[in-house]
mmCIF file of C-alpha atoms and ligand atoms in Angstrom:
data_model
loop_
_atom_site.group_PDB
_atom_site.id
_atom_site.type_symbol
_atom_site.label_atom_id
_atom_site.label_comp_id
_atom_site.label_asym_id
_atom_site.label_seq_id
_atom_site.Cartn_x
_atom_site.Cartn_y
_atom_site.Cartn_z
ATOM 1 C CA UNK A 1 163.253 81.715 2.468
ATOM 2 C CA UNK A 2 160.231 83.417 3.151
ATOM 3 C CA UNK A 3 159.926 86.902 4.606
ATOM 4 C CA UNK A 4 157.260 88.120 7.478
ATOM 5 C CA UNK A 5 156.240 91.738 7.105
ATOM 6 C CA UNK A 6 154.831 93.427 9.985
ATOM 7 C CA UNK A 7 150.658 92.534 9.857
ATOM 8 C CA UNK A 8 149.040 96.252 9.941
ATOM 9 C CA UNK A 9 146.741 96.629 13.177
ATOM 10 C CA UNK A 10 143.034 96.897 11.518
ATOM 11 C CA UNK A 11 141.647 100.087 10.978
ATOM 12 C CA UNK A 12 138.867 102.245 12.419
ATOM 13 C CA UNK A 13 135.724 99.685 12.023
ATOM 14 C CA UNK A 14 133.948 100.340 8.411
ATOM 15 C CA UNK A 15 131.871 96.749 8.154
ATOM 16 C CA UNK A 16 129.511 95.716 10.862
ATOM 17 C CA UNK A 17 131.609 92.694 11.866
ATOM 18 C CA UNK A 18 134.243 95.337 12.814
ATOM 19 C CA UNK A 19 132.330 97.596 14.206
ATOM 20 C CA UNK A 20 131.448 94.681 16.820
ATOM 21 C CA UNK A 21 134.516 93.619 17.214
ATOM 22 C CA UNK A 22 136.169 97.213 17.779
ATOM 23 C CA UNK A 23 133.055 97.553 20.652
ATOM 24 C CA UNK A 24 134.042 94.146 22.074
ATOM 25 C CA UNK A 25 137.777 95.326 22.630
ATOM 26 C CA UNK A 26 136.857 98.640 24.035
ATOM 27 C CA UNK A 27 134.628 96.611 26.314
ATOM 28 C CA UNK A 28 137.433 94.303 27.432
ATOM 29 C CA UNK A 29 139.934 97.282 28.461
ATOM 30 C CA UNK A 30 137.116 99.187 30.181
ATOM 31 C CA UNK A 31 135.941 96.090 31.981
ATOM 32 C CA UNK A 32 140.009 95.380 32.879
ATOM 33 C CA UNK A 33 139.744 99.151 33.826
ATOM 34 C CA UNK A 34 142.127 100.552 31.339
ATOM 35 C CA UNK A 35 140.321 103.455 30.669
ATOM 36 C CA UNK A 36 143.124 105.428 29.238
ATOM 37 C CA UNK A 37 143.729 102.791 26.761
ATOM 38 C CA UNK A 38 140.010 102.348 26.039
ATOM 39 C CA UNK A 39 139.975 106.222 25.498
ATOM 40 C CA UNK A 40 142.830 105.889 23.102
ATOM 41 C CA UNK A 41 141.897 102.812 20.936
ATOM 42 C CA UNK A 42 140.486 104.435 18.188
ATOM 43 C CA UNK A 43 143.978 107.609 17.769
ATOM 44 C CA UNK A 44 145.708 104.089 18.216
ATOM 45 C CA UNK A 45 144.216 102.097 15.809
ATOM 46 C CA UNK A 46 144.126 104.882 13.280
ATOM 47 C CA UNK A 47 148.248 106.040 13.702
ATOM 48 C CA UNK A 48 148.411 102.128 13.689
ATOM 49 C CA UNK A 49 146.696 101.659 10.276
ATOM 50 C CA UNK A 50 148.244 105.152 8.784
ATOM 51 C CA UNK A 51 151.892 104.243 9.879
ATOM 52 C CA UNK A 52 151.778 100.392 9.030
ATOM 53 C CA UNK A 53 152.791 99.662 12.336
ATOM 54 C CA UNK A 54 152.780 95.997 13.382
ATOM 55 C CA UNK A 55 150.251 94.392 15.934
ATOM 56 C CA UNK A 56 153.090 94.195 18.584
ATOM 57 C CA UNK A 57 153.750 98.081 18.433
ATOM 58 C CA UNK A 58 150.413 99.037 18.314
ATOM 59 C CA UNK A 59 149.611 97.375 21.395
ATOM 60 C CA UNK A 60 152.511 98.373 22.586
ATOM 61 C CA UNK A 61 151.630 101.979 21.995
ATOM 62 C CA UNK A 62 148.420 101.598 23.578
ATOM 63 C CA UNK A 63 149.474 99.643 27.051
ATOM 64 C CA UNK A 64 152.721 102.514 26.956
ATOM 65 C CA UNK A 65 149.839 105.426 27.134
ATOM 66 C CA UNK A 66 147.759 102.950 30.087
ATOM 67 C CA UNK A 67 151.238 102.392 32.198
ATOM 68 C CA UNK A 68 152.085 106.338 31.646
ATOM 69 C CA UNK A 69 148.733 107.214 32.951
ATOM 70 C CA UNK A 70 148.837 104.999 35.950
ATOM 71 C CA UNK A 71 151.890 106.137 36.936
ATOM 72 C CA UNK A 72 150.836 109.549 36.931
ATOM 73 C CA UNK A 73 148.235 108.702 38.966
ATOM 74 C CA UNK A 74 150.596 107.134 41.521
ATOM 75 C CA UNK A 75 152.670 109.829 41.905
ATOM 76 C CA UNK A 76 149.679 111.726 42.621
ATOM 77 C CA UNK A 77 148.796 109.889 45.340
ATOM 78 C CA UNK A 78 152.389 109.486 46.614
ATOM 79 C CA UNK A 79 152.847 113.243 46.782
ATOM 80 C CA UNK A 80 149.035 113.642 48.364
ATOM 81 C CA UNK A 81 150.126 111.344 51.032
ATOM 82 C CA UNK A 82 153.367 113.028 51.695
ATOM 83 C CA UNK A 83 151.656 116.108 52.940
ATOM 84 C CA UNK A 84 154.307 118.551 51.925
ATOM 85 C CA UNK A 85 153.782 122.123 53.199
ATOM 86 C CA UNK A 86 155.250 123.846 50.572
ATOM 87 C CA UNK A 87 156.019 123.798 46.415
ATOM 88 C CA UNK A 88 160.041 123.648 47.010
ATOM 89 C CA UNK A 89 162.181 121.380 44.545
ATOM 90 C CA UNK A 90 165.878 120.859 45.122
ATOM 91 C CA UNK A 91 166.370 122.772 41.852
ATOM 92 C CA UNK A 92 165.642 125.740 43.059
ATOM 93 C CA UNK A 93 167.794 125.281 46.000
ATOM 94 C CA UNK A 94 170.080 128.637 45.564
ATOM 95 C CA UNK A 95 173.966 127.560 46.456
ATOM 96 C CA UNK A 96 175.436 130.727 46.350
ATOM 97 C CA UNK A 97 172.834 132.065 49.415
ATOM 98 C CA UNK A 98 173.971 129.082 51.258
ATOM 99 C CA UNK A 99 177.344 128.197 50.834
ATOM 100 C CA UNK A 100 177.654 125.683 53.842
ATOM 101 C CA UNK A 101 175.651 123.245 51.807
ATOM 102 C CA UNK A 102 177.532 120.808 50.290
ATOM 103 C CA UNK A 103 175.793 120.481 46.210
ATOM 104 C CA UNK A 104 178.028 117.325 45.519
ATOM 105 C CA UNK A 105 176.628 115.836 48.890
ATOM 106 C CA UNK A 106 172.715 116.957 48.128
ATOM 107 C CA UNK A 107 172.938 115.965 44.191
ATOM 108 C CA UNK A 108 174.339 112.367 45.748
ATOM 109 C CA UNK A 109 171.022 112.553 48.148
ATOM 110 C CA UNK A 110 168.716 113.425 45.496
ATOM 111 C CA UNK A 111 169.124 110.155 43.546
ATOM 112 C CA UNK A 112 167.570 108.766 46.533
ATOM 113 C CA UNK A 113 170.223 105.816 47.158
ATOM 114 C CA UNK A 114 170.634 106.642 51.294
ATOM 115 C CA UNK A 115 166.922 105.448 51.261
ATOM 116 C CA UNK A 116 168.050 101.696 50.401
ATOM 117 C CA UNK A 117 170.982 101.450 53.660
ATOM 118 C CA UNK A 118 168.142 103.240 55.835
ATOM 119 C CA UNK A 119 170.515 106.156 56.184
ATOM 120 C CA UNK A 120 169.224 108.932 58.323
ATOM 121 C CA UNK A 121 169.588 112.934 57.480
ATOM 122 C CA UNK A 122 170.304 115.896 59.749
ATOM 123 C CA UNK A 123 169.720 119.056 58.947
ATOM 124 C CA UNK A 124 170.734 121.517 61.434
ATOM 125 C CA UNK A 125 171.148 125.358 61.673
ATOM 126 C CA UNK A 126 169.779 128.826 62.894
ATOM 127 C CA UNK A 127 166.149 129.546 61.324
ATOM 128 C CA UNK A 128 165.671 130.524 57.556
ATOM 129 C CA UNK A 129 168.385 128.674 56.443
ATOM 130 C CA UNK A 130 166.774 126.627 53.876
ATOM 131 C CA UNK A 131 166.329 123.208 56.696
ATOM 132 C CA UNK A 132 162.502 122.922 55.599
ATOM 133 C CA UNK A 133 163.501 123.657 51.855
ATOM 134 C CA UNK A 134 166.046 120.975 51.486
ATOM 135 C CA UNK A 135 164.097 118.375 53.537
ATOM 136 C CA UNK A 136 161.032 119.337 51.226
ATOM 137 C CA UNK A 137 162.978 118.963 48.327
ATOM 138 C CA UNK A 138 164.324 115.196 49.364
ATOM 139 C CA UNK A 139 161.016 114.579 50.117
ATOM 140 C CA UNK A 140 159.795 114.961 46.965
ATOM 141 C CA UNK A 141 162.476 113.608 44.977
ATOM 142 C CA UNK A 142 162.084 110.707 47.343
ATOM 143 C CA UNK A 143 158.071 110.501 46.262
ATOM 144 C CA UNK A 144 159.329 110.703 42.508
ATOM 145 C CA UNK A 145 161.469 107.901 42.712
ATOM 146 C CA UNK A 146 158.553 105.676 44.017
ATOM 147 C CA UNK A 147 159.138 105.226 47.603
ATOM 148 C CA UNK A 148 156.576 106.225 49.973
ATOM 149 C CA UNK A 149 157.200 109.237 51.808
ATOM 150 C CA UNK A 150 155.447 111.439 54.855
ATOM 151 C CA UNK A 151 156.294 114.710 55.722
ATOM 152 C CA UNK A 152 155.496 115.781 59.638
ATOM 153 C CA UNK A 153 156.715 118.578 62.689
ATOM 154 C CA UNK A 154 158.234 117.026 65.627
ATOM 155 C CA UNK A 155 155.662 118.947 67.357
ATOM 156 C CA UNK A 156 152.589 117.070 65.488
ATOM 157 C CA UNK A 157 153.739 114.256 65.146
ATOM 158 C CA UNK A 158 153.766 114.088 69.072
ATOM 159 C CA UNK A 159 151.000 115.883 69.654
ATOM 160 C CA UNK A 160 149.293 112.914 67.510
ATOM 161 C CA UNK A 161 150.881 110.277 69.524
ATOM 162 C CA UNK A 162 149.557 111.674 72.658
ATOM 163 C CA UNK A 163 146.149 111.748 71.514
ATOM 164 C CA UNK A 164 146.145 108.176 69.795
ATOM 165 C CA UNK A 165 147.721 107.151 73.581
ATOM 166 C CA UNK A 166 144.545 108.662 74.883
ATOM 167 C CA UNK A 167 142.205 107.003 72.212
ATOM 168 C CA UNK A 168 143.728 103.899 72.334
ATOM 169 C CA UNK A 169 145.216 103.620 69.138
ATOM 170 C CA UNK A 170 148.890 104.088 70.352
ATOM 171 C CA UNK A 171 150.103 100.541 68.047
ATOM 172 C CA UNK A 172 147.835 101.939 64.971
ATOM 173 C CA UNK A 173 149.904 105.053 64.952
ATOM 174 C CA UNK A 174 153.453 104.087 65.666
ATOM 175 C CA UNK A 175 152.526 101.493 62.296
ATOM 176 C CA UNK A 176 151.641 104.326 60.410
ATOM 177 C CA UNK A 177 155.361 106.875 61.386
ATOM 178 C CA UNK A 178 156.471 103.026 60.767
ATOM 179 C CA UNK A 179 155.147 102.571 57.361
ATOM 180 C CA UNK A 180 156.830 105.468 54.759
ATOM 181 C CA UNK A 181 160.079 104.391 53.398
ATOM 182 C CA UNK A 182 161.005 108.292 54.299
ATOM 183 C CA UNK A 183 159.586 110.109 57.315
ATOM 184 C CA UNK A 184 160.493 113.910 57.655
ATOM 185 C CA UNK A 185 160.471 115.104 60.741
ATOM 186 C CA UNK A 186 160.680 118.802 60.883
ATOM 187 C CA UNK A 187 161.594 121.542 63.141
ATOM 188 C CA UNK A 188 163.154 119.717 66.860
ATOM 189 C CA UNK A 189 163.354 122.249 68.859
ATOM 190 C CA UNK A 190 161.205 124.942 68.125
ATOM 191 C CA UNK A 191 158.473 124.161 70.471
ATOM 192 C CA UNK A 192 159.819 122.773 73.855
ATOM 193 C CA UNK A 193 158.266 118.898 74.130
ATOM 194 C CA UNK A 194 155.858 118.089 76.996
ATOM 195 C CA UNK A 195 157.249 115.019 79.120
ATOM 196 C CA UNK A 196 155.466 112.176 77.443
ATOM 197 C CA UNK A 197 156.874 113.453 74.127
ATOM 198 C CA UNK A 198 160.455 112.488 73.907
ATOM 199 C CA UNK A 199 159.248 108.882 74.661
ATOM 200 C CA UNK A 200 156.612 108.848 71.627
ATOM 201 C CA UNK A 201 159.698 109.916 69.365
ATOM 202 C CA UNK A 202 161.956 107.705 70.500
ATOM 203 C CA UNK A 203 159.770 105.155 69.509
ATOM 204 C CA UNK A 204 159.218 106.121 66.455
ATOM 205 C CA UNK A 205 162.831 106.428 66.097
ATOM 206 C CA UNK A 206 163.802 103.106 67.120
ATOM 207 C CA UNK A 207 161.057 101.447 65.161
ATOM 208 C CA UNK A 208 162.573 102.734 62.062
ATOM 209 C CA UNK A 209 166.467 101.968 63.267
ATOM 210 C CA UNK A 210 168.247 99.944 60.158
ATOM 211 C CA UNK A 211 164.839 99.618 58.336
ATOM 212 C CA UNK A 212 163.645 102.994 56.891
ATOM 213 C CA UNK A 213 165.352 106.606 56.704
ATOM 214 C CA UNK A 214 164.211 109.482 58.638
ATOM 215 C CA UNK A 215 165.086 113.380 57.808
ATOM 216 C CA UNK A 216 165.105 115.297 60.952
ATOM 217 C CA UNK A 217 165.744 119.236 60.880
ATOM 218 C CA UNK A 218 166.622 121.014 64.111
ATOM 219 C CA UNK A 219 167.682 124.316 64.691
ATOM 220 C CA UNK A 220 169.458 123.183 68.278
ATOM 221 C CA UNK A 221 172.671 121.309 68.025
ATOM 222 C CA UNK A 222 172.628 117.381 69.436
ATOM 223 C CA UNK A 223 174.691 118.985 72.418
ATOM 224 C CA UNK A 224 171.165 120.820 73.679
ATOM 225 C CA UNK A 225 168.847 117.818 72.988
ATOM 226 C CA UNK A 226 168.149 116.596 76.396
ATOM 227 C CA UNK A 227 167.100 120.072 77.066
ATOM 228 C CA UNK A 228 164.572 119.697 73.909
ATOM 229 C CA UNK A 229 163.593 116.264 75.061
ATOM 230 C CA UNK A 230 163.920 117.287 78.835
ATOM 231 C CA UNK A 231 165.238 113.476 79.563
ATOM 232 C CA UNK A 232 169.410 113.345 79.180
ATOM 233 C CA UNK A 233 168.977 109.581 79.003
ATOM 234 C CA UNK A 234 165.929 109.631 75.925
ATOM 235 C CA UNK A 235 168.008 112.225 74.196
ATOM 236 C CA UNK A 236 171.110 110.013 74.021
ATOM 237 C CA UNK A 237 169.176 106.753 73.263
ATOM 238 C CA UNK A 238 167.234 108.578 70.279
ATOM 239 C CA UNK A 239 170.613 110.234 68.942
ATOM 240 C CA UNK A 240 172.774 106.913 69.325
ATOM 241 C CA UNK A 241 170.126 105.388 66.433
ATOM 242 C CA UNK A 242 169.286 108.542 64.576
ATOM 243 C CA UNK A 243 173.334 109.231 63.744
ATOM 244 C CA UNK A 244 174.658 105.564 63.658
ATOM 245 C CA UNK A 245 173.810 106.102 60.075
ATOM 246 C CA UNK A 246 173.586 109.448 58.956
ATOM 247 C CA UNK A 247 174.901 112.375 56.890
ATOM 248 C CA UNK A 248 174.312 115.746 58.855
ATOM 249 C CA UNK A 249 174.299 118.718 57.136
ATOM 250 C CA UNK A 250 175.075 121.887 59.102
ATOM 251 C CA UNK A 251 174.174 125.202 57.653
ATOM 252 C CA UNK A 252 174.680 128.551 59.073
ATOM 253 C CA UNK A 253 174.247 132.351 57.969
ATOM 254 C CA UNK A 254 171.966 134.487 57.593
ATOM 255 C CA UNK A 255 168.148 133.581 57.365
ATOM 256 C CA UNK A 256 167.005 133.675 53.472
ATOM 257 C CA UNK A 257 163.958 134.957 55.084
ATOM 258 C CA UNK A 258 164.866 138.338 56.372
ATOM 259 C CA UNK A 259 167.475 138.685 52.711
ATOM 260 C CA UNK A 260 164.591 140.584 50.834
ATOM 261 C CA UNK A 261 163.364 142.357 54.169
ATOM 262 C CA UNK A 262 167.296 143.610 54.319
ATOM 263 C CA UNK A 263 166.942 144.173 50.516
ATOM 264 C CA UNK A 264 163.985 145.988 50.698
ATOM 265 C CA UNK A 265 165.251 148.268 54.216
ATOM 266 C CA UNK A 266 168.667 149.122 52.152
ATOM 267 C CA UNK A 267 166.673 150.578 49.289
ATOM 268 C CA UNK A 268 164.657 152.360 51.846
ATOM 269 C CA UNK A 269 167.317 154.013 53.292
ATOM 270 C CA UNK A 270 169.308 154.807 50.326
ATOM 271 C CA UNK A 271 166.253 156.827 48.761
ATOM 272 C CA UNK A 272 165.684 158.376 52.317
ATOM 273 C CA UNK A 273 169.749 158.975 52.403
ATOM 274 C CA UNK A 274 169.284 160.894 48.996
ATOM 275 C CA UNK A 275 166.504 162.941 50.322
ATOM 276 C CA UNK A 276 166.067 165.829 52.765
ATOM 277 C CA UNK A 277 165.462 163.947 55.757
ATOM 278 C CA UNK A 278 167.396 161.740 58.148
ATOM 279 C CA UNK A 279 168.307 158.699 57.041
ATOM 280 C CA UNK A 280 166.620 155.620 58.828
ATOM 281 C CA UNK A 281 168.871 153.976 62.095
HETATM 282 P P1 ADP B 301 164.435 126.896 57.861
HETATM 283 O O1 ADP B 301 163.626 125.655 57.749
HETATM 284 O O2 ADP B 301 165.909 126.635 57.972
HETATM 285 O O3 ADP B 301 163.948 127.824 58.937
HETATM 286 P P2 ADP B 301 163.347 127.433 55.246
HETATM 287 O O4 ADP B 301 163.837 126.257 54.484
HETATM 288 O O5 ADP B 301 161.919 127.412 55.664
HETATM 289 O O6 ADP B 301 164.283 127.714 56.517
HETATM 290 O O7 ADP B 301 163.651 128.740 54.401
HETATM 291 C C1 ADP B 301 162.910 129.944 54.558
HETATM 292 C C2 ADP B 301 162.485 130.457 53.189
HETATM 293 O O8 ADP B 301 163.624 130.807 52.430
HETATM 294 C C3 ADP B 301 161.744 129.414 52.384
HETATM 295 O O9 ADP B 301 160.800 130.072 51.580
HETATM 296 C C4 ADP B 301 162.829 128.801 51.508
HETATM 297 O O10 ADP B 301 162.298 128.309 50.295
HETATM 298 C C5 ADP B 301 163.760 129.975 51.284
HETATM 299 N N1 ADP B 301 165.155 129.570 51.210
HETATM 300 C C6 ADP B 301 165.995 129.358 52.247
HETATM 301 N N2 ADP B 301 167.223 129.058 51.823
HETATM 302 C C7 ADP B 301 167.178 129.067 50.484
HETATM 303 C C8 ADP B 301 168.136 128.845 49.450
HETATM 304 N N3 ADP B 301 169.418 128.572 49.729
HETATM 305 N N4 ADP B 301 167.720 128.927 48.169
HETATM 306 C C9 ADP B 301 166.429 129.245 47.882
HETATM 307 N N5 ADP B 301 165.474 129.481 48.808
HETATM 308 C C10 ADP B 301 165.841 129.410 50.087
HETATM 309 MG MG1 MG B 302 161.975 125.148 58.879
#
């Protein structure tokens, strides 16, 4: 019975009829536009050659660095087009400053399955209590795992609807809040809506209904939304298809923001406490 040894990929060129040959494959991968593994060939070849790896894992080794390098370059792109306003990750979330959010519920969101059932999230709660920093942190887990993802404010995203209603490109832009497998909407409620607004979310709303996931943070409970949307009717329309399949996550406290400006007023008064003069109100 005979025995096949592993055939060692050939080694940096060192005869003309190599040398050719090694110019003819680093033409083919550049002309295929597999520049990465066209820029690796020779540290390839050479580990290939002083390793005694087999043809089969040195190409492997060389399309593995190509596929690596494309994907990097996706996730680039996927993160550029979400449009995220700030660096936040879900790990550093901190639990113990926010003890209304559930970590078994957001470490079952961050592995992104909601986003195959087209489940919708709501975040609601008073201001600075970490509604932008979760939704940014979904967002970009969301962009990790592949699926296209666009991060908005209600108040642009109908401020651009009204002006693509005036341009005529109303049906261009409801495919584009169509398009992302995850659209974050941030912030209902902040700004009040002109009239024509609450129609251009519902749209986009209903558009998305049982086919992609939105994110929406608000700091006004659903009670107060026809106020926000000044139309009772829109508000109950948009909130029947935004919560028939949702997880809403309510958090409360104090605003992280204002924890370092209590920090730093505390500090303030104790050293003014421990000196001569009055301490501060
Ligand atoms: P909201 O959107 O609810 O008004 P943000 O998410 O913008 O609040 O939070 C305000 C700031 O405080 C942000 O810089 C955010 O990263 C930070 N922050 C809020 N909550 C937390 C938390 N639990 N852990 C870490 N940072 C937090
Ligand atoms: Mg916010």
């Amino acid at each position: 019975m005979s025995t096949t040894t592993p055939t060692p990929a050939s080694p940096t060129p060192n005869t003309p009829a190599q040398a050719r040959l090694y110019q003819q494959l680093r033409s083919h991968l550049a002309a295929l536009k597999l520049h990465t593994a066209a820029e690796a060939l020779p540290t390839v070849l050479d580990t290939a050659t002083a390793e005694g790896l087999s043809l089969t894992a040195a190409l492997e080794r060389l399309l593995a660095l190509e596929i690596d390098a494309t994907e990097a370059r996706r996730l680039t792109s996927r993160l550029q087009f979400a449009s995220l306003p700030t660096p936040a990750t879900l790990e550093d979330f901190d639990y113990d400053a926010q003890p209304a959010a559930d970590r078994t519920l957001i470490t079952e969101l961050a592995t992104c399955r909601y986003l195959d059932s087209a489940t919708n999230i709501l975040l609601i709660g008073p201001p600075g209590t970490g509604k932008t920093h979760l939704a940014v942190g979904l967002a970009r887990k969301a962009a990790e795992a592949g699926y296209r993802t666009y991060f908005t404010t209600a108040a642009d995203l109908t401020a651009r609807c009204h002006r693509a209603a005036l341009e005529g490109r109303w049906s261009t832009t409801m495919r584009f809040f169509a398009g992302p497998a995850l659209l974050v909407i941030d912030e209902l409620g902040y700004l009040p809506l002109p009239a024509e607004a609450a129609s251009a979310l519902f749209q986009v709303v209903a558009q998305r209904y049982t086919k992609t996931s939105i994110i929406l943070t608000t700091n006004r409970g659903v009670g107060s939304w026809g106020e926000i949307l000044g139309d009772t009717t829109v508000a109950a329309a948009l909130l029947d298809r935004l919560l028939h399949r949702s997880v809403v996550l309510n958090l409360d406290g104090d605003s992280y923001r204002l924890r370092d400006h209590h920090a730093r007023t505390d500090t303030l008064r104790r050293t003014t406490t421990g000196n001569t003069r009055r301490p501060l109100p």
